[in-house]
Amino acid sequence: MSHTFTLDGKVIPFVDGQTIIQAASAAGVFIPHLCYHPEFKPHGSCKLCTVKVNGRHTASCTMRAAPGMVVESETEEINAERRALTQMLFVEGNHFCPSCEKSGNCQLQATAYHLGMMSPHYDHFFPNRAVDASHPEVLLDFNRCILCSLCVRASRDVDGKNVFGLSGRGIKTHLIVNAKSGQLADTDFTLDDKAAQVCPVGVILKKRRGFAVPIGERKFDKAPISETADTTEGR
Amino acid sequence: MTYQLETAQHPETLRRVAIDPVSRVEGHGKVTILLDDQNKVHQVRLHIVEFRGFEKFIQGRPYWEVPVMVQRLCGICPVSHHLAASKALDVIVGAKKLTATAEKMRRLMHYGQMLQSHALHFFHLCSPDLLFGFDSDVTKRNIVGVAMAHPETAKRGVLLRKFGQEVIRVTAGKRVHGTGAIPGGVNKALTVAERDELLKDIYHIVQWSRDAVHLIQKVHTQDPGLYNSFGIFRSNFMSIVGNNGDLDFYHGTLRARDDNGKIIFDHVDYQQYNQYIEEEVRPWSYMKFPFFKSLGKDHGWYKVGPLARVQNCNQISTPFAEHERKEFVDYAGGSPMHAPLAYHWTRMIEMLHAAEVIKELLHDDDLLGSDLVVEGERQMEGVGVIEAPRGTLFHHYQVDENDLITMANLIVSTTNNNQAMNEAIRHVARRYLHGHEVTEGLLNHIEVAIRAFDPCLSCATHALGKMPLEVELVDPEGRIVHSLSRS
C-alpha cells in the first residue's frame, strides 16, 4: 500500500517495507551514504545516511519509512555531522586521490565534494598498511578501506565464498582476507565475483589498468553524486 | 678532489652570508658564502634544503600508478616526469613501438610543456634581470616591474605560457598533473574541436617565439663583455639527440661531448645509461652529483639543458629554429659556448622550435586517431629518458612479478647540473664579491647565475639513506670538540 512522508518538505511516496533511503532514492532524492548499496541488506555502519526523523537522529538505510514522518536531511546541522564523519574516514586511512585510479569514480571522494569538505580537518593517522598484490588479476590496497563491508557481504551473500571479513574491534577494525596466509592469491576469488565490483573506494582494483579513462570522463566528473542516478562507485 | 671554493679550510673563523631562499627559481634552495674579515670569499655552496624522497616511497606501489604519482614532484614541468615514467613503463609492459596517435599525442603534450616552461622562465623569472640589470632597483626587478615598463613583452610572456598550458590540457586532461600518458600509450586522442581551437593561436605563437629569440639575441650581443663571461666555466655536456642527430626533446639516444665539442659517447641506448653515468653523494647537499664514468668524478661532471642541447645536435628540423641555431653557432665562433647566460638565448631557440613542432603536429591527422595503446611481453625493468625543459631526465624502475615497484632511480635534470651551477656561482663570487662589501645587488649576481640554468630544486632531492653525514660539535673558539660521520 502506498503512503507518503516528507523529506526536507518534499512529499515522498513509499510502499510498506521500504526504508527512508530506498523511498528517497526511488523518488530521485539523494541522501549521502557509503555502506548502503541498493542490492544488499542495510548495514547501518557508516552513518553517512543519518537523517532526523521527527527531531531524532537515525540511519535512513535501516529506518523503515512510516506515514507522516517528517524527515530532515539536507540541513547544515546534519551535513556538518556527515562532513565530520567523512573527514574521519579520510584521516584514518591513506587516501591520496591524485594518484588513485579510482579518483573521479570514487564514492568517498564524490561524497566529500558533495558535503563541501575542504580539508581533512583532523590529524592524519598515516597507518602503515601493506598492499596485497599476490592475486594475478586483482590488487588489494588496504590503505583506502573505509570498512563499509560491502565486499564482505557480496562475497558471503552473492558469491558464496566468504573471501573477506572484518577483524578487530573499534579503531583497530580492519579488513582481512580469509586464507591461512592472509593473501588473496590463496583464495578462490576471481575478477568476476560480485565482491570485485562493489568497493566504493579504491581497495579492490583490476590489475594493470590505470588511468585508462581520461580526467573529465569519469562518472563523478560528469555530474555530482547527488545528481547521479546510480550512486554506486563508477567503473 | 676538492673543488675550488667548495670547502673552506677553517670555516669556524669565517663570516657566513646566506641567500635564503634563492628567489625566482622553482623549488627551495639557498646559497651560503663564507667570507673573511677582508670580504674575501672562501666557500660558496648551492644547497637544496628540501627533501622529497620519491625514489623511496613509490617502492611497493603498483607500476600503473607511477606516471601519475611521480609527476607530483613538480608543478612546473610535471609532464616531463609523467612522460619519462610512462616511457620507462612502456618498456615494462613490452610496448616496443607506440601507435602513431599515442606517440604524437605525447609529443604534443611535451612540446606544449617546453613552450610554457621556457616562457615562464624567460619572461616571468629572468626578464627582470636581463631588461633592467642585475643590480637595478630591487623593488622593480620583478614581473610586475616588467609589466609596467614593457607591457607588450610581459603580455606575450603570459600568453605564450597560457598557450602551452592549453596544449597540455587538451592532451593530458588538466593543465597541471593530468593523466594523458599511460603505460603503452595514451588515454585520449585530440578532438577536432580541440585541434581547431589551438590552430587559431599557433601562428602568432610561432611569431612571438621568433621575436623572443631576437630579443634575447639583442640583449646578449649588445653586451658581450658581460654575457660571454659571466659565471663562465668549461665542462662536458650531454643530451639525447633524435634521428640524424636532430634536436629532439621526446626521444633519441644519448650523446655527450667534452668542453671542446669532441664526442665522448654517442648513439647510446639510454636503457644502458648506468654504464655511462654514476652519481656521487656529498655530505652537504641532498642533491646528488652525477658524472661520466669514463672520465671519473673529478673530470666527468657535465651540464645539460638548452645550452647543451642546441650545441649537441647536428641540426633542428624546423626552419625558423634551425636558422636561429645557425646564428647562435656562428656567434659562438665554431667552438662550444659555455657562458651560462647563453642558456637564455638557446632556451628561446628551443621555445621557437617547440612552437613550430606544435604547428606541424596540429596539421597531422594521426592526432585524431583511435588506436591508443599497445602492449607486449612483460619485462621486469625499464628506463625512460626525456629532455625536460631543464635537461636530460632519467626514470629507471624495476617491477616484481606481482606488478609492484621494487626499485626506482631518478636522475633529474637539475641534478645533472648540480656541479655546473656550483661552478657558476663560485666564478661569480670570485669576480664580483671577492673583497667587496656585500650588497643585495651583488648577491643578486649569484642568483642570476643560478637562474640561467632554470633549476627546479624541488625535483632534485631523493638521496634517502645514501648521503654521508658529518656532524661536528664546535666550541666558541672554533675548535672541534667532537665529530661523528656516516659514510
mmCIF file of C-alpha atoms in Angstrom, chain B residues 5 8-19 31-45 425-426 428-439 442-443 446:
data_model
loop_
_atom_site.group_PDB
_atom_site.id
_atom_site.type_symbol
_atom_site.label_atom_id
_atom_site.label_comp_id
_atom_site.label_asym_id
_atom_site.label_seq_id
_atom_site.Cartn_x
_atom_site.Cartn_y
_atom_site.Cartn_z
ATOM 1 C CA LEU B 5 85.723 27.267 -3.104
ATOM 2 C CA ALA B 8 86.906 26.282 3.274
ATOM 3 C CA GLN B 9 89.836 25.129 5.362
ATOM 4 C CA HIS B 10 88.766 26.891 8.561
ATOM 5 C CA PRO B 11 85.069 27.722 8.291
ATOM 6 C CA GLU B 12 84.869 28.457 12.030
ATOM 7 C CA THR B 13 86.820 31.673 11.547
ATOM 8 C CA LEU B 14 84.698 32.971 8.684
ATOM 9 C CA ARG B 15 81.576 35.090 8.389
ATOM 10 C CA ARG B 16 78.560 33.411 6.784
ATOM 11 C CA VAL B 17 76.266 35.151 4.322
ATOM 12 C CA ALA B 18 73.206 33.239 3.167
ATOM 13 C CA ILE B 19 70.837 33.850 0.241
ATOM 14 C CA VAL B 31 73.385 29.730 -1.165
ATOM 15 C CA THR B 32 75.901 30.055 1.621
ATOM 16 C CA ILE B 33 79.037 32.124 1.247
ATOM 17 C CA LEU B 34 81.858 32.148 3.799
ATOM 18 C CA LEU B 35 83.874 35.373 3.888
ATOM 19 C CA ASP B 36 86.840 36.524 5.967
ATOM 20 C CA ASP B 37 87.364 39.957 7.546
ATOM 21 C CA GLN B 38 88.510 41.418 4.214
ATOM 22 C CA ASN B 39 85.379 40.058 2.445
ATOM 23 C CA LYS B 40 87.486 37.506 0.608
ATOM 24 C CA VAL B 41 85.429 34.524 -0.467
ATOM 25 C CA HIS B 42 86.479 31.123 0.906
ATOM 26 C CA GLN B 43 83.483 28.916 0.321
ATOM 27 C CA VAL B 44 80.364 29.029 -1.882
ATOM 28 C CA ARG B 45 77.711 26.354 -1.964
ATOM 29 C CA ILE B 425 78.210 30.759 -8.635
ATOM 30 C CA ARG B 426 81.793 30.290 -7.445
ATOM 31 C CA VAL B 428 80.580 34.918 -9.922
ATOM 32 C CA ALA B 429 81.540 35.095 -6.248
ATOM 33 C CA ARG B 430 85.218 35.345 -7.114
ATOM 34 C CA ARG B 431 84.646 38.021 -9.716
ATOM 35 C CA TYR B 432 82.011 40.210 -8.068
ATOM 36 C CA LEU B 433 82.038 39.580 -4.323
ATOM 37 C CA HIS B 434 85.683 38.920 -3.550
ATOM 38 C CA GLY B 435 86.982 41.804 -1.433
ATOM 39 C CA HIS B 436 83.807 43.878 -1.740
ATOM 40 C CA GLU B 437 81.197 44.906 0.754
ATOM 41 C CA VAL B 438 78.256 42.552 0.206
ATOM 42 C CA THR B 439 75.138 44.272 -1.100
ATOM 43 C CA LEU B 442 75.922 41.817 -5.640
ATOM 44 C CA LEU B 443 74.110 38.864 -4.107
ATOM 45 C CA ILE B 446 74.787 34.904 -7.628
#
